[in-house]
Every structure is written in C-alpha cells, then in structure tokens.
Amino acid sequence: MSQTLLDKVWEAHAVRTLPNGATQLLVGTHLIHEVTSPQAFGMLRDLGLKVLYPNRTFATVDHIVPTDERVEPFSDDLADAMIKALRKNCEESGITFFDLPTGKQGIVHIVGPEQGITQPGTTIACGDSHTSTHGAFGAIAFGIGTSQVRDVLATQTMALHKPKVRRINVNGKLAPGVYAKDVILHIIRKLGVNGGLGYAYEYGGTTFDAFTQEERMTVCNMSIEGGARVGYVNPDETTFEYLKGRPYSPKGGDWDAAVIRWRATASDLDASYDDVVTYNAEDIAPTVTWGINPGQAIFIHEQVPFPSDIPQKDRATAEEALAHMNLKSGEPIKGTKVDVAFLGSCTNGRLSDLQEVARHLKGRKVHQGVKAIVVPGSQGVAALAESMGLAEIFREAGFEWRGAGCSMCLGMNPDKLVGDQLCASSSNRNFKGRQGSPTGRTMLMSPIMVAAAAVTGEISDAREVFGVN
Amino acid sequence: MALEKITQVAGRGVYVPGDDLDTDRIIPARFMKCITFDGLGEFAFYDARAFAKEAGEVHPLDDKRFEGASILLSGSNFGCGSSREHAPQALYRFGIRAIVTESFAEIFFGNSITLGMPCVVASGEDIRAIAKLIESDPAAILTLDLTEKKLSIADTDFPIQIADHAHEALISGKWDAIADLLDGVNDVKECAARLPYMAT
Ligand code: SF4
C-alpha cells in the first residue's frame, strides 16, 4: 500500500499501542532549552527516574540569553538561574549542551539542522511549538509540553495520536521580492490559524522543489501558526546536499546507506491524503500582518480590512486587533510608521536570510529614529556572517549586530518593545504582548520587508525600496 | 502510579470572552523565567487583567463575584500559540479545574489533560447561555459530568464534547501517560535498536 512520509515514520517509531488507544511513539531525537526543561528534570527527580537515552537529547540556551552583554552572571538573576539549572541538569544526566562558550549555541531550531542532528525519517520533539521547523528535512517533529519533555527524558517516547495529513501544493515561480515567508503567511491567511488542527501539513509542489533547505525551514517553522503541530517537506537532493559533512551527519559508508534510507522515507507518489489544497506561486505578493494573529495578513498593496468584510466568526478578533494595532480600516497598510525593525528568530535568522538582506541593504541607512537590530539565529550563523562581511554591512547601515538567541521574538531577555512601539519583525508571532511589552505592536513580514521598513521608517514595499523587479 | 479517576468537576464558573486567546495572553513570556511552576497562578492572564484595571474595568478573573471559580469558559481556539505548559499550569494553580470552550489548540489541550484538567467543547450559543446564568447567579454551581458528557447549571443540562481518548484517559485515571510509557520500556529499547540513527 502506498504511504505518506508520516505513515512510514510513524510505523518505524511506533513502539506499541497504549491502553487508551494512543501510540507510544519513539522520539529519536530530543532537543531541550532552558525555559521548558527545568520543571521536567524536577518532575523526573520527584519520581526517582533517570534519563533513558542521554545521547539522544541535545540542549542549547536561546530564549533568555542576552544578545548584548553576554558575560555571566547575567544581570537578570532569573535568567542566570535558568542557564545554570540547564547546565547542571545536562551535566548530571550526560546530555550534550551547546552552551555559550562552545561557539555552537543558538536557537534550538537553528542549531539542530546546523549540527546535522536533524535528519530525514526521524522523529524529533522539543518543548517548543516551532519544532515543526525540523520537518523541512522530512522529519516528523513535534512541539511538546513540559510533562511530555519529562516523558521523553524518562522513556524516549510519548503518547500521541496519529494526525491526519493535508498536502499543500504550491506550484510555479515566486515573483522577485516574494519569499518563503510570504508563502507561509499566505497559506495561514487562506487556511486560518486553526485550519490545521489535527493535521500534519505536507508541503510540496514545484515551488517547494525549487526552495533551498533554509526556505523550507521558514515555511515548516510556521506550521503551528496555522494550527498544524507538524509540517514537513519530503527529503530530496537539496536536503542531502545540506546535511553532507555536518558534525552529526553520517560519514563514509554510513552516509550512502543513510541517503538510501532517507530517500525511501519520502511519500509515495500515489500516496493518498486526507485533504489536498493547491496554490499558485504567482498569486502570492509580499505579505504583512495587520492584526494579532498570523492569519490576519494582507498583501503590501492592500488596505487594512473592515471587520464587516471578515467572516462573522473572526469579526470580534478583527475588531480587537484593529484596536490593539491602532490601525484604521480602509487605509493602506503601506506607510504605517514603524519604531523598531527586528531581523532574526527561528523563522528567518539563518545565513541565507542575512545574506539576502545584506545584498540589498548595502550602502543604505536605517531611517532616523528607528531602532534596528539583527540577531543571528546561532553562533554558527553569526561567525559565518561576520567572516563574509555581512555584519559590517548591517552595522554600517545602522543596525545593531547582536549575539545569537531568540531575543525580541518573544522578549524574554532584555530585548523588548517599549510601550506601544510598532515593530516590523521577521519572527513568527504577532500576539498581543509577544515582543515583551503588553501594548507593543508586531507586524510580521519577510526579512527583506523588515529591512525596507528599517530604511524608510514605515511599512514599505521592499521591491520599490530596493529596486527589485 | 495510581491517579484519580476524573469523572466530575463541580464548582463555580467564570467566563472570559474572546476567541484565539493565545498562550502569550494566558501567561506572558516574561513570567516564564522560572525553574518550577510554583507561584505561576497569580500571573494567569496578567496583562489582560492589568489592562482592565487601568481602564477602570474589572477582568472576570479579578471580579469578586467570581472569586474561587474553578470552571473557566471561553471562546474558540483557546490556548493557541506556544507549547508552554506554563499556560495550563498557571490556570491550574489559579484554581481552574476544567475549561469549557468552543475549541482548543492541540498542544494546550494535551498539556491540560496531562494535568488532569478536563478541556471540553460546547457550542458558542450554549457557552453564552451558561455565561448569562453565571452572570445572574455567580454562586451557582456548575457540574461537569464527564460520564454523561454534560454540563449542568441551575437544573439545565448542556451537552459537551471531548475527544474519546482524552475522555477515556480522564475517567479511567490514566490522564498522565508516564506510568504506561514506563511499562513499555523494553519495547522501546527493541524499537530503538532497529533504527540506525539511534545508535549514534
Ligand atoms: S526564535 Fe522565537 S519562536 Fe523561535 S524558538 Fe525562539 S522564541 Fe520560539
């Protein structure tokens, strides 16, 4: 019988069926960070349990690390206690920790792929909802809660129900100035923020075939914003090419065997899906959010919608969004004044994102009064960007060049919006209060659109600002 | 690990209106700087409550009339956003023991069930009707009966739904999977031995 990648990976990792009908699913790779793991280690201790496969858990520190003053102890006592707790837990359990001094620290969803830990046909779990990022390699990757982090530490498994699979095809060539970020914002806008409930999203079609590995990660990253806990792309030559030679990638003869295995995990051509939707790449334009969830998005040339034009069930949220964002229905979104430009996060904090922006930003200046920061997704990305001269381009333009971490994506470290500042952000969530200020306002967009906003001081069409056509 | 069989939750209700109430709103990230879940209760819906106060209004969770309520009612896609277990933990520690909405985000739902906090679905119309009843008599006791799949208040029954697996887990006292998972450790090792990447 023909199968999807999800079917195959599920089958290979299903340990047994639990009394309540859930599958006890083996989690081959477990990633942890400082925010959702300390309580899990505490629960483990309370139960007198040990980590079953310490060599299959990898740790990094990302959410709370300062991106400017990185010497310890951190000025924030709580943040300092969190990094120390993680360090101690990893030491005691024999878990590899990509700690600050290793040069390998970074956002967990950037570190996994960068180290070659993220591999096709595997199952991956992490106490973080953007774990779906790793699906870009043809892995089945889940965000989990802290009790499940405990379960995985103790048993390397968790209890799960198999999701349905929706195939999302995007075909054709994206217009210049339109990026993977616009594709996923478009998909969420179309399918809704809870359209993916109960589904895994399998992304495919010629647009995805042509995407780089990093572009695929940007899309898979935001699956959860559409309600889908899992999102993946079938592995192909692009995937193998990316993984070759990375620290944890198989070597020598093992490599060839792995590629054969990986290739076989892709969905069969005649696999059947619970649902299929198809979009044309040509129909997608640079997209920005106007509201307080990622589905509240419009093309850059559109106007802020009227609640009356929005389906009844979403109207109340739309009204709440307009009030919070202080935007007026019927006005163009273009021209909205911005205070802050944030370039980074596990959605768009990879080398290719910084390269693409630097290419256009070179010789331009950040608009007066705009605070612009660029936060590389990992120390690895930062080191490469520095050696390639990208950091210099950003600094010359007036961006602050920071150390690696989550930073202003969620404002758990000192990088926060102040008051009702409006931020053009390359991150993935525009929830109220997300960027550290309860009244702060976030507009999500591609990195290049963030750069355009930084340069002009207002939401702009990057194609016009940088002469892309 | 013997867990309590959760067949019924009874208590006063509180209605927090709104759709897509995300985990950042249930517990803003800045309160997640902690290494235990203790003390999270006071930060549940912190910003929303503070805003209400500033605007001279009273957030339902701060409304004296609903003090001590243990059944929370809200709109659709409740708990969307991050995987943070801090969100259900904050509500649980605030005193909430069951949640009734039009729909739940998946990770939040799973995290709540693992805490033994039932999350059940009712129609928007019923939820608003129940909210009215609570408003008119905040002392009224709501009874969530999982066996009968109904929510009762003031002699009126409202049907509720809950996914079969979660329903079964709650009423049979197996809502925390750890005991079952531990039982399977030998099978886990066999399964792992078949996967080449697990060897590294
Ligand atoms: S960058 Fe943002 S979304 Fe990604 S892991 Fe960090 S906080 Fe979460």
XYZ file of C-alpha atoms and ligand atoms in Angstrom:
677
model
C 0.000 0.000 0.000
C 1.323 3.425 -0.787
C 2.170 5.581 2.175
C 2.945 9.144 3.108
C 6.185 10.044 4.833
C 4.173 10.460 8.003
C 2.832 6.883 7.697
C 6.311 5.475 7.216
C 7.991 7.387 10.000
C 5.104 6.681 12.341
C 5.266 2.967 11.605
C 9.004 2.817 12.215
C 8.719 4.639 15.538
C 5.514 3.159 16.942
C 6.559 1.168 19.994
C 3.113 -0.122 20.868
C -0.485 0.899 21.332
C -1.276 2.149 24.807
C -4.377 1.060 26.734
C -6.102 4.355 25.869
C -5.548 3.832 22.154
C -2.717 6.340 21.780
C 0.550 5.290 20.192
C 3.652 5.093 22.325
C 5.887 6.812 19.817
C 9.661 6.667 19.964
C 11.244 10.093 19.871
C 14.575 9.529 18.189
C 15.905 12.996 18.807
C 15.020 15.220 21.709
C 16.011 18.876 21.861
C 15.759 20.908 25.028
C 16.239 24.525 26.091
C 16.242 26.433 29.353
C 12.584 27.501 29.534
C 10.599 24.280 29.268
C 13.087 21.730 30.620
C 13.950 22.592 34.259
C 10.488 21.664 35.544
C 10.714 18.378 33.620
C 14.022 17.494 35.262
C 12.378 18.388 38.578
C 9.478 16.013 37.887
C 11.978 13.296 36.960
C 13.766 13.756 40.250
C 10.485 13.647 42.163
C 9.674 10.334 40.504
C 13.181 8.961 41.050
C 13.706 8.455 37.311
C 16.781 8.830 35.095
C 17.272 9.948 31.515
C 16.960 6.783 29.408
C 18.964 7.826 26.318
C 21.138 10.801 27.293
C 22.927 10.580 23.934
C 19.638 11.303 22.107
C 18.902 14.575 23.883
C 20.703 17.765 22.884
C 20.480 21.067 24.696
C 21.040 24.709 23.918
C 20.176 28.006 25.546
C 18.269 30.538 23.496
C 15.171 32.169 24.976
C 16.648 34.071 27.889
C 20.213 34.799 26.759
C 21.080 38.456 26.476
C 22.261 39.350 22.983
C 24.498 42.234 24.011
C 26.113 41.739 27.423
C 26.755 38.013 27.376
C 29.103 37.634 30.337
C 27.887 35.642 33.303
C 26.417 36.072 35.766
C 23.664 37.726 33.721
C 22.267 40.907 35.201
C 18.869 39.209 35.290
C 19.008 36.790 38.255
C 16.200 34.628 36.964
C 17.833 34.221 33.560
C 21.087 33.396 35.278
C 19.385 30.740 37.409
C 17.852 29.217 34.279
C 21.109 28.796 32.358
C 22.789 27.374 35.454
C 19.938 24.918 36.015
C 20.230 23.693 32.431
C 23.979 23.342 32.714
C 23.625 21.328 35.898
C 20.851 19.119 34.538
C 22.852 18.341 31.393
C 25.981 17.579 33.372
C 24.195 15.292 35.788
C 22.450 13.382 33.027
C 25.273 13.285 30.488
C 23.455 15.377 27.876
C 25.374 17.315 25.219
C 24.855 21.026 25.815
C 25.678 23.551 23.097
C 26.474 26.106 25.752
C 27.542 29.719 25.220
C 31.317 29.054 25.280
C 31.077 26.227 22.703
C 30.549 28.526 19.719
C 27.622 26.262 18.768
C 24.888 27.883 20.827
C 21.842 29.289 19.137
C 18.094 28.974 18.707
C 17.290 25.304 19.154
C 15.613 25.068 15.732
C 18.635 26.513 14.024
C 21.225 24.522 15.955
C 19.662 21.091 15.245
C 19.849 21.414 11.447
C 23.169 23.244 11.539
C 24.785 20.407 13.517
C 23.259 17.756 11.246
C 21.261 16.372 14.178
C 18.019 16.962 12.295
C 17.740 14.127 9.781
C 15.118 12.735 7.394
C 12.865 9.921 8.526
C 13.417 10.645 12.205
C 11.098 11.763 14.967
C 12.042 14.907 16.844
C 10.446 16.509 19.855
C 11.224 19.691 21.736
C 9.392 21.682 24.358
C 8.779 24.418 21.854
C 5.959 24.776 19.379
C 8.208 25.732 16.473
C 9.778 22.295 16.464
C 7.890 21.774 13.213
C 10.843 23.639 11.635
C 12.771 20.355 11.535
C 10.086 18.902 9.278
C 11.860 20.687 6.423
C 14.210 17.675 6.397
C 11.425 15.101 6.194
C 11.423 14.524 9.928
C 8.229 14.279 11.956
C 8.846 16.987 14.518
C 6.514 17.956 17.350
C 6.301 20.738 19.865
C 5.547 19.290 23.296
C 4.706 20.469 26.791
C 6.887 20.083 29.841
C 5.197 16.881 31.085
C 5.999 15.338 27.722
C 9.579 16.576 27.990
C 9.620 14.561 31.211
C 8.125 11.554 29.365
C 10.742 11.734 26.637
C 13.610 12.121 29.086
C 12.421 9.118 31.099
C 11.271 6.819 28.293
C 12.388 8.368 24.979
C 8.735 8.126 23.984
C 5.475 9.970 24.258
C 1.813 9.131 23.951
C 0.384 10.521 20.733
C -2.470 10.147 18.331
C -1.571 9.993 14.691
C -2.551 13.177 12.864
C -4.267 13.295 9.503
C -2.226 14.638 6.588
C -3.093 17.621 4.433
C -0.974 18.010 1.326
C -0.341 21.658 0.494
C 0.915 22.186 -3.034
C 2.434 25.433 -4.161
C 3.357 25.447 -7.826
C 5.204 27.896 -10.014
C 7.855 30.516 -9.560
C 7.683 33.233 -6.933
C 7.987 36.757 -8.309
C 11.179 38.656 -7.420
C 10.857 40.106 -3.926
C 8.496 37.343 -2.788
C 9.909 34.831 -0.335
C 9.204 31.649 1.614
C 7.888 33.795 4.472
C 5.254 35.251 2.165
C 4.286 31.730 1.115
C 3.599 30.543 4.649
C 1.838 33.772 5.664
C -0.331 33.320 2.592
C -1.104 29.692 3.457
C -2.097 30.630 7.012
C -4.193 33.517 5.762
C -6.036 31.125 3.457
C -6.432 28.134 5.783
C -6.823 30.037 9.031
C -4.950 29.937 12.313
C -6.731 26.773 13.403
C -7.267 25.243 9.962
C -4.518 22.746 10.681
C -5.969 21.351 13.923
C -5.487 17.588 13.907
C -3.413 17.700 10.733
C 0.189 17.365 9.722
C 0.949 19.611 6.770
C 2.936 18.065 3.931
C 4.283 20.869 1.747
C 5.121 20.106 -1.861
C 4.808 21.221 -5.461
C 7.304 22.822 -7.788
C 7.798 25.904 -5.609
C 8.931 23.709 -2.734
C 11.048 21.537 -5.027
C 12.950 24.669 -6.011
C 13.252 26.015 -2.471
C 16.544 25.836 -0.627
C 16.659 23.874 2.587
C 16.555 27.102 4.578
C 13.475 28.352 2.718
C 11.731 25.075 3.515
C 12.598 25.602 7.178
C 10.951 29.034 7.149
C 7.706 27.503 5.925
C 7.695 24.431 8.187
C 8.542 26.677 11.149
C 5.188 28.418 10.989
C 3.008 25.315 10.546
C 1.901 25.650 14.148
C 0.690 29.201 13.442
C -1.811 27.537 11.119
C -2.783 25.110 13.881
C -0.761 22.162 12.498
C 1.586 20.704 15.053
C 3.660 19.016 12.363
C 4.745 20.298 8.964
C 7.163 18.619 6.602
C 8.692 18.526 3.149
C 9.769 15.264 1.561
C 13.550 14.891 1.605
C 15.384 15.187 -1.715
C 18.818 16.055 -3.136
C 18.563 19.560 -1.679
C 18.147 18.047 1.786
C 21.037 15.591 1.401
C 23.296 18.277 0.000
C 22.586 20.488 3.013
C 23.317 17.709 5.503
C 26.504 16.418 3.909
C 29.561 16.972 6.086
C 27.764 18.429 9.093
C 29.126 17.388 12.506
C 26.393 14.842 13.320
C 25.664 13.706 9.755
C 26.569 10.104 8.939
C 30.055 9.715 7.462
C 31.695 7.458 4.845
C 29.763 4.274 4.065
C 27.139 5.190 6.597
C 26.374 8.291 4.570
C 25.485 6.333 1.426
C 23.343 3.915 3.397
C 21.615 6.805 5.126
C 20.801 8.547 1.845
C 19.224 5.361 0.503
C 17.125 5.072 3.643
C 16.204 8.739 3.631
C 15.126 8.674 0.018
C 12.794 5.789 0.787
C 11.027 7.709 3.565
C 9.542 10.257 1.152
C 5.815 9.939 0.493
C 4.990 7.542 -2.330
C 3.902 9.311 -5.487
C 0.463 7.742 -5.290
C 0.048 8.262 -1.552
C -3.429 9.406 -0.588
C -4.093 12.354 1.690
C -6.919 13.331 3.981
C -7.031 16.678 2.232
C -5.229 18.457 -0.607
C -5.030 22.176 -1.335
C -3.124 23.877 -4.118
C -1.900 27.435 -4.561
C -0.102 29.255 -7.347
C 3.182 30.926 -6.512
C 2.343 33.700 -8.974
C -0.651 34.734 -6.868
C 1.482 35.493 -3.811
C 2.781 39.013 -3.121
C 4.864 40.366 -0.231
C 2.675 39.884 2.810
C 2.443 41.660 6.162
C 0.221 41.065 9.160
C -2.104 43.807 10.367
C -3.516 42.058 13.428
C -2.776 39.977 16.483
C -2.575 36.527 14.967
C -0.525 35.392 11.973
C -3.625 34.711 9.902
C -4.526 38.403 9.924
C -2.328 39.144 6.943
C -2.639 41.124 3.711
C -0.526 41.883 0.667
C 1.564 45.018 0.906
C -0.604 46.806 -1.680
C -3.854 46.051 0.157
C -5.806 48.110 2.668
C -6.422 47.304 6.309
C -9.685 45.338 6.176
C -13.068 46.371 7.543
C -14.398 43.981 10.181
C -17.611 43.831 8.185
C -15.670 42.235 5.304
C -14.417 39.495 7.586
C -16.346 36.272 8.235
C -18.630 36.605 11.230
C -16.710 34.174 13.402
C -13.461 36.157 13.059
C -15.004 39.601 13.385
C -14.615 40.111 17.116
C -10.919 39.194 16.930
C -10.508 41.568 13.980
C -12.002 44.426 15.967
C -9.793 43.629 18.907
C -6.809 43.523 16.548
C -7.564 46.901 14.967
C -7.887 48.478 18.396
C -4.633 46.962 19.623
C -2.689 47.781 16.463
C -4.214 51.242 16.243
C -4.799 50.767 12.527
C -7.711 52.163 10.517
C -9.827 50.054 8.230
C -9.618 51.110 4.601
C -6.216 52.739 4.902
C -3.257 51.322 3.025
C -1.026 49.181 5.202
C 1.903 50.703 3.351
C 3.108 53.834 5.074
C 2.383 52.652 8.635
C 5.105 54.175 10.829
C 7.490 51.748 12.482
C 9.634 52.246 15.588
C 11.620 49.039 15.617
C 12.920 46.624 12.990
C 13.773 43.124 14.203
C 15.623 40.710 11.987
C 16.134 37.258 13.432
C 14.264 34.290 15.039
C 13.976 30.626 14.141
C 11.794 31.629 11.191
C 14.246 33.972 9.497
C 17.514 34.120 11.423
C 19.602 31.910 9.172
C 22.573 32.779 6.996
C 20.591 32.959 3.755
C 18.195 35.450 5.366
C 21.052 37.710 6.414
C 22.761 37.344 3.026
C 19.633 38.279 1.120
C 19.050 41.366 3.253
C 22.687 42.463 3.236
C 22.756 42.255 -0.555
C 20.024 44.898 -0.728
C 20.921 46.884 2.357
C 24.473 47.612 1.309
C 25.027 51.352 1.181
C 21.628 52.199 2.677
C 20.926 53.712 6.084
C 18.391 52.917 8.758
C 15.825 55.712 8.976
C 16.371 58.183 11.774
C 14.547 57.224 14.947
C 14.147 53.563 14.009
C 15.813 51.046 16.280
C 17.017 48.242 14.052
C 18.549 45.067 15.391
C 19.784 41.929 13.716
C 20.096 38.816 15.831
C 21.747 35.852 14.105
C 19.998 32.571 14.856
C 23.118 30.848 16.119
C 26.740 31.484 16.921
C 27.487 29.464 13.792
C 25.397 31.818 11.652
C 26.971 34.822 13.371
C 30.520 33.593 12.744
C 29.844 32.907 9.064
C 28.088 36.238 8.597
C 30.967 38.037 10.233
C 33.576 36.284 8.128
C 31.614 37.081 4.978
C 31.453 40.775 5.843
C 27.682 40.791 6.343
C 27.909 42.039 9.921
C 29.835 45.050 8.650
C 27.162 45.859 6.097
C 24.485 45.733 8.783
C 26.495 47.875 11.183
C 27.264 50.458 8.537
C 23.587 50.679 7.698
C 22.819 51.422 11.344
C 21.623 48.009 12.523
C 22.815 46.761 15.902
C 24.626 43.468 15.355
C 23.824 41.152 18.270
C 24.750 37.769 19.700
C 22.660 34.677 18.930
C 19.323 33.930 20.608
C 15.559 34.336 20.432
C 15.779 37.954 21.512
C 12.890 40.149 20.506
C 10.914 37.290 19.019
C 9.406 36.901 22.471
C 11.148 39.425 24.676
C 12.197 37.101 27.488
C 15.662 38.628 27.512
C 16.376 42.366 27.746
C 15.375 42.935 24.083
C 11.809 44.161 24.363
C 9.488 46.639 22.750
C 8.706 49.637 24.899
C 5.147 50.886 25.319
C 3.131 50.641 22.115
C 6.120 50.666 19.773
C 5.397 49.141 16.393
C 7.868 46.534 15.226
C 8.468 45.262 11.703
C 9.532 41.749 12.561
C 10.825 38.704 10.715
C 9.593 36.439 13.530
C 6.511 34.237 13.605
C 4.075 35.554 16.213
C 2.245 38.835 16.450
C 0.244 38.003 19.554
C -0.556 40.833 21.932
C 2.391 41.344 24.243
C 4.565 38.883 22.347
C 7.592 41.127 21.998
C 7.859 41.986 25.664
C 5.564 44.990 26.009
C 1.880 44.329 26.737
C 0.879 47.158 24.410
C 3.651 46.557 21.855
C 2.605 46.034 18.255
C 4.103 43.460 15.911
C 3.829 43.203 12.150
C 5.213 40.011 10.658
C 6.924 40.017 7.276
C 9.891 38.688 5.334
C 13.420 39.806 6.256
C 13.684 41.989 3.185
C 10.454 43.757 4.102
C 11.850 44.330 7.594
C 14.904 45.923 6.011
C 12.706 48.100 3.806
C 10.770 49.255 6.865
C 14.023 49.983 8.691
C 15.317 52.101 5.827
C 12.132 54.087 5.211
C 10.749 54.217 8.760
C 7.442 52.865 7.558
C 5.903 49.673 6.232
C 7.078 49.653 2.627
C 7.162 47.502 -0.459
C 10.729 46.208 -0.460
C 10.593 45.825 -4.229
C 10.224 49.581 -4.578
C 12.701 50.473 -1.841
C 15.439 48.233 -3.183
C 14.537 48.337 -6.863
C 13.805 44.616 -7.077
C 11.974 43.540 -10.206
C 1.199 5.475 39.693
C -2.424 5.428 40.686
C -4.166 8.560 39.509
C -7.537 9.857 40.485
C -10.383 8.940 38.145
C -11.801 12.248 36.966
C -15.477 11.803 36.226
C -16.900 15.014 37.590
C -15.758 18.563 38.237
C -18.054 20.828 40.196
C -17.539 24.445 41.098
C -18.460 27.976 40.297
C -17.855 29.289 36.806
C -16.127 32.271 35.262
C -16.477 33.418 31.663
C -13.525 35.053 29.892
C -14.912 36.025 26.495
C -12.814 36.046 23.322
C -11.547 33.811 20.524
C -7.940 32.777 19.899
C -6.869 33.546 23.461
C -3.255 32.528 22.974
C -0.739 31.214 25.464
C 1.136 34.524 25.449
C -2.008 36.044 26.865
C -2.682 33.240 29.310
C 0.826 33.634 30.657
C 3.061 36.359 29.186
C 6.569 35.069 28.404
C 8.222 37.316 30.925
C 6.660 35.282 33.727
C 8.145 32.086 32.370
C 11.504 32.895 33.857
C 11.341 30.217 36.468
C 12.631 26.763 37.116
C 9.481 25.451 38.781
C 5.806 26.013 38.052
C 5.120 27.095 41.624
C 3.607 30.514 42.004
C 2.521 30.846 38.356
C -1.147 31.143 39.295
C -1.059 34.825 40.079
C 0.238 35.587 36.562
C -2.651 33.944 34.706
C -3.979 36.459 32.163
C -1.730 39.001 33.835
C -1.697 41.653 31.095
C -5.391 41.421 30.317
C -6.149 41.881 33.994
C -3.762 44.811 34.302
C -5.264 46.486 31.213
C -8.729 46.119 32.617
C -7.612 47.677 35.867
C -6.020 50.621 34.061
C -9.168 51.171 32.057
C -11.174 51.211 35.270
C -12.767 47.884 34.445
C -12.664 44.557 36.207
C -11.362 41.472 34.435
C -13.562 38.433 35.128
C -10.666 36.730 36.923
C -10.425 39.691 39.300
C -14.151 40.112 39.706
C -15.016 39.445 43.354
C -18.294 37.853 42.283
C -16.429 35.040 40.522
C -13.695 34.603 43.094
C -12.841 30.972 43.685
C -14.392 29.840 40.392
C -12.923 26.582 39.139
C -14.587 26.177 35.752
C -13.389 28.534 33.043
C -15.476 29.284 29.958
C -14.180 30.986 26.815
C -14.383 31.179 23.003
C -12.759 29.245 20.176
C -9.139 28.151 19.505
C -8.367 28.602 23.168
C -4.690 28.180 24.103
C -3.266 28.630 20.618
C 0.373 29.577 20.234
C 3.266 28.169 22.142
C 3.722 24.726 23.654
C 4.372 26.214 27.068
C 2.886 24.054 29.780
C 3.182 27.189 31.873
C -0.208 28.186 30.411
C -2.336 25.301 31.742
C -0.153 25.225 34.861
C -0.879 28.901 35.538
C -4.623 28.325 35.159
C -4.496 25.191 37.301
C -2.574 26.976 40.003
C -5.007 29.868 39.788
C -7.632 27.346 40.823
C -9.135 26.312 37.497
C -10.024 22.610 37.300
C -11.889 22.393 33.998
C -12.179 24.500 30.840
C -15.161 24.791 28.516
C -14.716 26.484 25.133
C -15.826 26.231 21.512
C -12.476 24.651 20.542
C -8.945 24.176 21.836
C -5.499 24.379 20.290
C -3.959 20.948 20.207
C -0.837 21.279 22.347
C -2.683 23.213 25.033
C -5.375 20.551 25.079
C -2.852 17.734 25.522
C -0.925 19.614 28.198
C -4.128 20.255 30.160
C -5.305 16.654 30.026
C -1.902 15.537 31.318
C -2.514 17.764 34.333
C -5.878 16.156 34.888
C -7.691 19.336 33.879
C -10.549 18.401 31.525
C -10.983 20.582 28.443
C -14.411 20.157 26.925
C -16.178 21.705 23.983
C -19.656 23.212 23.908
C -21.425 25.277 21.260
C -20.883 29.025 21.284
C -24.572 29.507 21.881
C -24.566 27.234 24.934
C -21.432 28.866 26.311
C -23.015 32.295 26.072
C -26.188 30.957 27.694
C -24.167 29.473 30.549
C -22.245 32.744 30.876
C -25.570 34.545 31.305
C -26.645 32.140 34.017
C -23.325 32.643 35.823
C -23.658 36.393 35.476
C -27.110 36.358 37.039
C -26.072 33.997 39.835
C -22.315 33.827 40.312
C -22.728 31.456 43.250
C -24.432 28.829 41.104
C -22.556 25.553 40.942
C -21.649 24.191 37.534
C -21.270 20.454 37.325
C -19.234 18.983 34.526
C -20.200 15.342 34.273
C -17.730 13.530 32.056
C -19.514 10.204 32.261
C -22.734 11.711 30.954
C -20.940 14.282 28.807
C -22.980 17.181 30.062
C -22.534 20.422 31.906
C -25.291 21.315 34.334
C -26.185 24.574 35.967
C -29.421 25.559 37.659
C -31.319 22.462 36.518
C -30.308 22.937 32.916
C -28.095 20.438 31.077
C -25.854 21.395 28.203
C -24.206 18.737 26.030
C -20.420 18.797 25.876
C -17.885 17.001 23.716
C -14.424 15.735 24.380
C -12.110 13.619 22.224
C -12.603 9.927 23.037
C -9.006 9.270 24.013
C -8.912 12.169 26.458
C -12.313 11.214 27.828
C -11.172 7.652 28.428
C -7.885 8.825 29.968
C -9.656 11.098 32.457
C -12.400 8.756 33.605
C -10.072 5.774 33.924
C -7.415 7.699 35.842
C -4.818 7.434 33.076
C -4.535 11.097 32.139
C -0.837 11.205 32.900
C 0.784 8.791 30.460
C 4.066 8.323 32.289
C 3.141 5.050 34.046
C 2.024 3.404 30.803
C 5.059 4.694 28.976
C 7.401 3.320 31.612
C 5.710 -0.064 31.307
C 6.812 -0.215 27.697
C 10.490 0.475 28.172
C 11.612 -2.957 26.968
C 9.664 -2.494 23.755
C 11.175 0.962 23.461
C 14.660 -0.479 23.506
C 13.777 -3.025 20.830
C 12.273 -0.351 18.621
C 15.308 1.902 19.104
C 17.671 -0.944 18.215
C 16.006 -1.194 14.787
C 16.728 2.458 13.976
C 20.281 3.114 12.746
C 20.313 6.765 13.801
C 19.541 5.867 17.406
C 22.890 4.130 17.667
C 24.858 7.348 17.360
S 13.017 32.399 17.979
Fe 11.005 32.837 18.780
S 9.686 31.258 18.010
Fe 11.773 30.589 17.710
S 12.234 29.311 19.460
Fe 12.883 31.392 19.947
S 11.142 32.341 20.932
Fe 10.399 30.485 19.959
